[in-house]
Amino acid sequence: MKRCRNCFIVILLYAVCTAAFTQSDRQIRVEAAVEKTRVFTGESFVYQIQVQGSDKVEAPDVSAFTDFDVTFLGGDSRNTTMISQDLNTGKVIQNIKYGYVCQYRLTPKRAGTLIIPEVMVTVAGKNYMTRAIQITVSEPEEVGDYKFRINLSKNKCYVGEQVKMTFTWYFSQNVRNVEFNISFLSDSRMSFETAVEKKDPNAKYYTIPVGNKQVEAMYGSGSLGGKSYNILTFSEILIPGSIGTINFPKATVSFEGVSGYRKVRDFFMGEVNQPVYSRYVIPSNAAALSVRDVPSAGRPFTYSGLVGRYTVSAAAAPLEVSVGDPVTLTLTLKGPAYLKDADIPDLNKITSLTKDFKIPSEMASGKITGNTKVFTQTIRALHDEVKQIPVIEIPYFNTASGKYEFARTQAIPLKVNPARDKVTIMDLKGEAAPSEMGREVEVWKEGIAHNYEDMDVIINRPLGAAVIAANPALIVVSLLLMLGYVALVVIFKFKLFGLAGGSAVSSKKYHSGLLKVLKSVPDSKQTTEEICGAILEKLRQYLGSKLNLNWQSIVFKDVEGALMEHALDEDLVKKIGLLFKDCESVHYAPGLFKRSDVDELALNAIGTINLVERNFK
Amino acid sequence: MRKLLPLIAMLLVFLCGFVRADSLSREEINDLFSQGKALFREANGLLEKNPASAKDYYHKAALYFERIVKEGQIRNGKIFYDIANAYFRMGDVGRAILNYKRASQYMPNDLNLLQNFEYARSRRVDKIALKEEAMILRILFFWHYDIPTEIKFYIFILFFALIWICAGILLFFKLPFVKIGLIVCIVFSGVFLSSLTVDFISDSMRNQGVIITGEVIARKGDSDAYSPSFQDPLHAGTEFQLIEKRDAWWNVELMDGIQCWIPSRDAELVKID
């Protein structure tokens, strides 16, 4: 009956506690919140979606936030556990509150009253809506001590031409918590590359976040409108991808700058001026770029879109081949600073090359090294009359002259021998097995290896001392083996159960006992009679344990046959017999042996006994 | 004893509650892992065309994998390796190195991990050479540093068991090769037992850490009032050994043995409690 009562208490307690925290699961609330509701254009703020009552939240869709640039800052569980005790009943109640928060950084794209729309959030399979939030966005204005300027290296350019865009922030007061917002860096009509410029060894550089990347900005001094400022400046290379006039929206820089000073009393320094910081958002000047298309008139049919001024060089290896053998042709294109999108024409379109060479249609994309881009292609001579790799022409549009021009390689002399064997279509297509002249595969050390996706990834592995706790069976097995060994030793040592192996252990003991006695003879103070008596006793014990005989009455006749059976040779058995005889003689007929004779007897006996121990089977 | 029963029951119930609060079910872990993998693949697909969007996806993948670690209580080399890869793809070298270090506790000789770890280290700004004596120790006691604790434990158990088997055989048969085997087993089990003991006692990764913010000015003391320790700030991915904690500042020793102070918010320890 009492057992039943205890069980009832356990069940009741469990029910109470389970109810306590399942209750909290039921009330799901989804809220939206913003860091501030009055901001400037380009000033970012944090927008949160807060879920209470569950942490099983699917990523909300915020694609409707068209008036804002949105950066996802991550989502995080906000589960809390509270334990309380009811003062009346003394019951302890555990309450778990589940929660989840998604954070976004929003940057308004225009001024005015903007609405952050409602967002549908799926929590534990059910849909909930957040409320819409109104944000008042003002246009930022310039302040005397702070200016932000954008300069383009040119106002007119061609599609694909590289234009340097320099951003300079002027400030004459102390500043902190700086953030640049340049919305057009992600404009799909153009691409931006980080400008790599020679560093001024006397200038100071800072790495600052701009958009989704880090740029290195130079800190120095400069002047604007006749006034001296501290400046922070960095550049980007703009490559327009479409024609038309690009009116860049104003970029902004937001920061906390000194707006005044107040007097405060310092314990050590007395009355001092302490700076007062205010939040500023400063707009840049307006900038525009007129982008023209490259002319269609006179455009070579092999034109691959290169704009600027380019040179090209060629190299080939090997320079002596048989018909059909691969020749690696390397074309090195040199031109403006940023060659990421630079491409050379399809070599299959160059007739001077295709009439003598088979060129695969696929070509590896080039590798950029400094201000060069290296393209490699395998070509194969079609006949043995080929004497050279001809001049290869790469067309480009020279913006300086406004015309299409050609970068040309030098012709490369080539010795082509008749085919080593029959050249197949496969060879000419470049699909044959690799030739002996193929290059070794070289390990590419750049980049990282693949992710692990097998189920091992979600299996917990112990670390440190936890390894032992995780493998108790192994510990038990090895300890059992150790105990088993100890048990065997104990059994043999005390000759329990009369096992045959017991003699092995005890004979070892008697062997060492006998040797000990024999070795102690030269230093012994005993009489010859006593010494030989002791040797005889130990010898009997030893042979008795070896042959499983009662040692006390052993004489040589008892052991002679048995020793021969255990593979001891006749001479050795005779020596044992002699040892028996000598010891018995001295023991039973004192005065027969001198002390020196007994010493010699003991010395010889050591060798004999060791031989017995070694050869006994 | 009977009076204690309800108390014990209550304790059990609370323990159950705590387990539920902190850990995810197997299905939830599987779901998180599947979603994390899908996001990572999606990011790989976007990397060329839309790096900014790819970065978001990598971030989400990392968050999913981290939930498996934090809330699912799953700790192993591969999960930390995957997290590190996601951070590396995002360009966050600091957190990538931190998680590669965490992964190396579990699988120090995994070839992919070694390759990625080395590559991530090559991408960090600060080049700090390892102390010479540390390098010598790593070469001399390579088995201690290169074999995971779990594998060392299995090897030790194997040789320990073989010791008693060999000793047992020698009780009956005096076979010379068994004698040699016994000596070999004693030596190996001794070597691995020592290595395990060092692992358990020292817990070498306990105080190791990595700087995770882009730049941090290391100082000569535990406040901004002290002068910087170096001409340039330290950068994300710089590894260190924590010496002392004082409020929001850590006294750390860099890999070359130089000590400095950094704000604790700018770094994270390898060991996860």
XYZ file of C-alpha atoms in Angstrom, chain A residues 77-459:
383
model
C 17.183 30.888 -29.262
C 16.196 32.767 -26.104
C 15.092 29.913 -23.882
C 15.004 30.604 -20.136
C 14.402 28.242 -17.240
C 12.871 29.520 -13.990
C 12.555 27.465 -10.826
C 10.251 28.747 -8.102
C 8.829 27.396 -4.887
C 5.222 27.840 -3.779
C 5.433 29.238 -0.237
C 2.057 27.752 0.733
C 2.518 24.207 -0.514
C 6.317 24.059 -0.606
C 6.139 22.687 -4.156
C 8.976 23.524 -6.505
C 7.834 24.491 -10.001
C 10.054 24.637 -13.043
C 8.986 26.964 -15.841
C 10.778 26.967 -19.188
C 10.123 29.919 -21.460
C 10.963 29.300 -25.103
C 11.879 32.185 -27.352
C 13.667 33.080 -30.569
C 14.987 36.330 -32.003
C 15.888 37.081 -35.648
C 17.903 40.235 -36.260
C 18.342 42.277 -39.424
C 20.196 45.473 -40.219
C 18.013 47.751 -42.311
C 19.282 50.762 -44.220
C 16.646 53.070 -45.734
C 17.166 53.794 -49.410
C 15.140 57.041 -49.577
C 13.779 59.830 -47.379
C 10.162 60.070 -46.261
C 7.811 58.064 -44.106
C 8.614 54.437 -44.808
C 6.757 51.384 -43.645
C 8.440 48.161 -42.615
C 5.713 45.780 -43.780
C 4.161 42.953 -41.798
C 6.180 39.745 -41.922
C 4.733 36.251 -41.850
C 6.648 34.061 -39.408
C 6.170 30.296 -39.285
C 6.496 29.075 -35.711
C 6.143 25.354 -34.955
C 4.228 24.857 -38.216
C 1.767 27.741 -37.671
C 1.855 31.170 -39.325
C 1.905 34.417 -37.360
C 2.118 38.033 -38.562
C 4.238 40.783 -37.086
C 2.919 44.343 -37.017
C 4.028 46.911 -39.607
C 6.342 49.626 -38.279
C 6.556 53.209 -39.485
C 9.992 54.785 -39.868
C 10.630 58.464 -40.507
C 13.635 58.914 -42.747
C 15.228 62.315 -43.215
C 17.763 63.406 -45.800
C 21.147 63.857 -44.164
C 22.754 67.297 -44.285
C 26.319 68.486 -44.339
C 27.811 70.033 -41.208
C 30.710 72.475 -41.250
C 33.252 70.222 -39.547
C 32.419 67.118 -41.562
C 32.279 66.545 -45.353
C 32.088 63.463 -47.529
C 33.192 63.567 -51.156
C 33.145 61.106 -54.051
C 35.428 61.648 -57.046
C 35.478 59.727 -60.307
C 38.665 59.544 -62.382
C 36.506 60.382 -65.421
C 32.900 61.371 -66.065
C 32.527 59.575 -69.396
C 33.647 56.065 -70.149
C 32.935 52.970 -72.197
C 31.216 49.796 -71.073
C 33.867 47.589 -69.424
C 36.320 50.457 -68.929
C 37.840 50.780 -65.499
C 37.087 54.002 -63.628
C 38.605 54.836 -60.284
C 36.156 56.057 -57.658
C 37.675 57.754 -54.603
C 35.784 58.264 -51.369
C 37.146 60.918 -49.019
C 35.730 61.776 -45.639
C 36.853 65.115 -44.189
C 36.569 65.747 -40.451
C 38.099 68.266 -38.095
C 36.836 66.932 -34.742
C 37.361 63.669 -32.895
C 35.054 60.918 -34.158
C 34.065 57.376 -33.220
C 31.735 54.518 -34.296
C 32.067 55.257 -38.000
C 29.920 53.489 -40.585
C 29.969 54.053 -44.340
C 26.849 53.310 -46.315
C 27.378 53.149 -50.061
C 24.271 51.545 -51.505
C 25.411 51.536 -55.146
C 28.279 49.119 -54.404
C 25.722 46.344 -54.889
C 24.167 47.885 -58.034
C 23.877 45.175 -60.691
C 24.613 47.656 -63.513
C 28.260 47.790 -62.536
C 30.876 45.865 -60.620
C 33.425 47.090 -58.130
C 36.917 45.820 -57.452
C 39.038 46.852 -54.512
C 41.716 49.224 -55.736
C 45.233 48.058 -54.981
C 47.461 51.059 -54.607
C 51.004 51.655 -53.605
C 51.081 52.409 -49.914
C 52.541 55.594 -48.560
C 55.039 54.463 -45.883
C 54.428 57.654 -43.909
C 50.648 57.302 -43.873
C 48.509 55.375 -41.429
C 46.064 52.780 -42.753
C 42.906 51.369 -41.179
C 40.824 48.415 -42.303
C 37.173 49.435 -42.264
C 33.989 47.615 -43.273
C 32.284 49.002 -46.351
C 29.269 47.098 -47.597
C 30.071 43.399 -47.518
C 33.815 43.768 -47.593
C 36.727 45.257 -45.731
C 38.709 48.041 -47.379
C 41.962 49.631 -46.403
C 41.535 53.353 -45.852
C 44.367 55.868 -45.560
C 44.283 58.341 -42.698
C 45.960 61.655 -43.303
C 45.265 65.314 -43.718
C 43.836 67.365 -46.583
C 41.991 70.540 -47.353
C 38.611 71.341 -48.796
C 37.323 74.821 -49.625
C 40.440 76.328 -48.095
C 39.890 74.601 -44.744
C 42.205 71.915 -43.335
C 40.732 68.617 -42.256
C 41.769 65.151 -41.175
C 40.836 62.773 -43.960
C 40.049 59.081 -44.334
C 40.181 58.017 -47.959
C 39.793 54.809 -49.959
C 39.219 53.898 -53.590
C 37.235 51.376 -55.573
C 37.570 50.439 -59.219
C 34.233 50.726 -60.987
C 33.595 48.682 -64.132
C 30.270 49.623 -65.767
C 28.383 46.732 -67.305
C 25.650 48.611 -69.188
C 25.292 51.823 -71.138
C 23.498 54.994 -70.074
C 24.016 57.639 -67.431
C 24.534 56.369 -63.939
C 23.429 58.891 -61.307
C 24.946 57.565 -58.140
C 22.691 57.933 -55.104
C 24.332 59.857 -52.317
C 26.522 57.748 -50.088
C 26.558 58.560 -46.400
C 28.891 58.227 -43.471
C 27.383 58.014 -40.011
C 29.447 58.516 -36.882
C 29.600 60.107 -33.486
C 31.498 63.362 -33.635
C 32.409 65.997 -31.101
C 29.754 68.692 -31.131
C 30.947 70.679 -28.149
C 32.581 70.534 -24.736
C 31.317 70.704 -21.215
C 33.187 71.476 -18.075
C 33.470 68.696 -15.532
C 35.341 68.466 -12.296
C 38.099 65.864 -12.237
C 39.503 64.565 -8.953
C 43.122 64.961 -10.097
C 43.017 67.601 -12.809
C 40.422 69.976 -11.399
C 37.997 71.480 -13.920
C 38.461 70.004 -17.387
C 36.673 70.201 -20.728
C 34.973 66.956 -21.628
C 33.901 66.424 -25.263
C 30.217 65.927 -26.005
C 29.544 63.501 -28.836
C 26.522 63.720 -31.142
C 25.355 61.372 -33.853
C 25.880 62.681 -37.402
C 24.963 61.329 -40.816
C 26.762 63.221 -43.566
C 25.846 62.813 -47.246
C 28.311 62.718 -50.088
C 28.191 64.958 -53.139
C 26.202 63.753 -56.152
C 28.183 61.942 -58.819
C 27.267 60.769 -62.303
C 28.956 58.708 -64.965
C 28.009 58.581 -68.612
C 28.641 55.126 -70.034
C 28.872 54.634 -73.786
C 28.900 51.408 -75.702
C 32.000 50.477 -77.663
C 31.403 51.219 -81.352
C 30.057 48.446 -83.545
C 31.764 49.849 -86.619
C 35.091 48.139 -87.181
C 34.561 45.651 -84.386
C 36.660 42.529 -85.148
C 34.649 39.312 -85.149
C 37.067 37.826 -82.602
C 36.531 40.777 -80.180
C 36.112 39.397 -76.672
C 35.126 42.582 -74.821
C 38.568 43.893 -73.773
C 38.462 47.636 -73.121
C 41.610 49.557 -72.335
C 45.111 48.981 -73.605
C 46.525 45.452 -73.705
C 49.645 43.540 -74.738
C 49.949 39.788 -75.146
C 52.844 37.332 -75.280
C 52.900 33.640 -76.099
C 55.013 30.647 -75.057
C 54.790 26.993 -76.023
C 56.226 23.718 -74.745
C 57.524 21.375 -76.014
C 58.898 22.905 -79.172
C 59.590 19.564 -80.892
C 56.666 17.179 -81.191
C 55.150 14.535 -83.423
C 51.900 15.067 -85.284
C 49.037 14.782 -82.812
C 51.178 15.325 -79.732
C 49.972 17.996 -77.318
C 51.697 21.353 -77.175
C 50.871 23.597 -74.246
C 50.310 27.116 -75.505
C 50.466 29.838 -72.854
C 49.099 33.291 -73.613
C 49.903 36.043 -71.138
C 47.607 39.055 -71.325
C 48.785 42.293 -69.757
C 46.587 45.338 -69.444
C 44.791 47.533 -66.936
C 45.047 46.744 -63.231
C 41.926 44.597 -62.899
C 41.714 41.615 -65.226
C 39.096 39.510 -63.484
C 36.645 39.729 -66.382
C 39.248 39.990 -69.134
C 38.990 37.178 -71.662
C 40.737 36.257 -74.881
C 38.918 35.204 -78.070
C 38.017 31.599 -78.778
C 41.201 30.272 -80.409
C 39.031 28.179 -82.737
C 37.982 31.449 -84.411
C 41.573 32.304 -85.347
C 41.927 30.750 -88.786
C 45.723 31.108 -88.967
C 45.833 28.789 -85.967
C 43.045 26.344 -86.816
C 44.414 25.512 -90.269
C 47.485 23.876 -88.722
C 46.348 22.911 -85.251
C 43.557 21.013 -83.564
C 42.270 23.097 -80.639
C 39.795 21.728 -78.047
C 36.648 23.822 -77.737
C 36.960 23.970 -73.934
C 39.544 26.268 -72.412
C 40.476 26.786 -68.787
C 39.728 30.237 -67.381
C 42.824 32.341 -66.964
C 44.828 32.716 -63.813
C 45.555 36.241 -62.597
C 49.097 36.961 -61.455
C 49.726 40.611 -60.578
C 48.619 42.698 -63.552
C 48.729 39.768 -66.001
C 46.253 37.028 -66.755
C 47.641 33.724 -68.032
C 45.596 31.451 -70.299
C 46.765 27.939 -71.219
C 45.452 25.736 -73.999
C 46.615 22.424 -75.423
C 46.961 22.403 -79.182
C 48.049 19.548 -81.513
C 49.727 19.880 -84.885
C 47.628 18.396 -87.700
C 50.560 17.641 -90.075
C 54.335 17.588 -90.126
C 54.635 20.632 -92.399
C 53.816 22.934 -89.507
C 56.869 25.103 -88.842
C 55.560 27.537 -86.272
C 52.722 28.621 -84.052
C 51.576 31.696 -85.937
C 51.102 35.224 -84.657
C 47.931 35.372 -82.532
C 45.951 38.625 -82.570
C 43.872 39.691 -79.588
C 41.543 42.595 -80.420
C 40.769 45.256 -77.849
C 39.071 48.624 -77.811
C 41.605 51.337 -77.027
C 39.715 54.038 -75.114
C 42.532 56.544 -75.656
C 42.356 56.348 -79.435
C 38.680 55.403 -79.588
C 39.479 52.567 -82.026
C 39.807 48.797 -82.060
C 43.424 47.687 -82.028
C 45.238 44.358 -81.799
C 47.704 42.970 -79.304
C 49.942 40.479 -81.133
C 52.139 37.601 -80.020
C 55.405 36.637 -81.695
C 55.370 33.548 -83.954
C 56.895 30.547 -82.144
C 59.075 28.169 -84.207
C 57.937 24.564 -83.857
C 59.444 21.317 -85.161
C 56.789 18.762 -86.009
C 57.894 15.213 -86.841
C 55.749 12.670 -88.662
C 53.300 10.817 -86.472
C 54.911 8.262 -84.141
C 52.090 5.938 -84.870
C 48.730 6.191 -86.442
C 47.012 9.404 -85.335
C 43.396 8.718 -84.527
C 40.389 10.986 -84.528
C 40.458 10.677 -80.748
C 43.979 12.098 -80.717
C 42.985 15.043 -82.839
C 39.896 15.697 -80.753
C 42.108 15.736 -77.727
C 40.247 12.818 -76.166
C 43.001 10.190 -76.435
C 44.799 8.788 -73.415
C 47.368 11.182 -72.011
C 50.691 10.995 -73.788
C 54.036 10.506 -72.140
C 54.674 14.182 -72.633
C 51.665 15.167 -70.527
C 52.372 17.254 -67.481
C 52.364 15.833 -64.012
C 49.274 16.548 -61.979
C 50.240 19.201 -59.498
C 48.434 19.625 -56.211
C 46.650 22.969 -56.019
C 47.215 24.309 -52.553
C 44.694 27.151 -52.639
C 41.169 26.792 -51.230
C 39.586 24.558 -48.636
C 38.376 20.967 -48.800
C 34.755 19.804 -48.829
C 32.382 19.635 -45.874
C 31.584 16.389 -44.100
C 27.981 15.366 -44.656
C 27.795 11.806 -43.296
C 25.824 11.013 -40.159
C 29.054 10.887 -38.091
C 28.798 14.677 -38.007
C 25.908 14.491 -35.548
C 27.312 11.756 -33.322
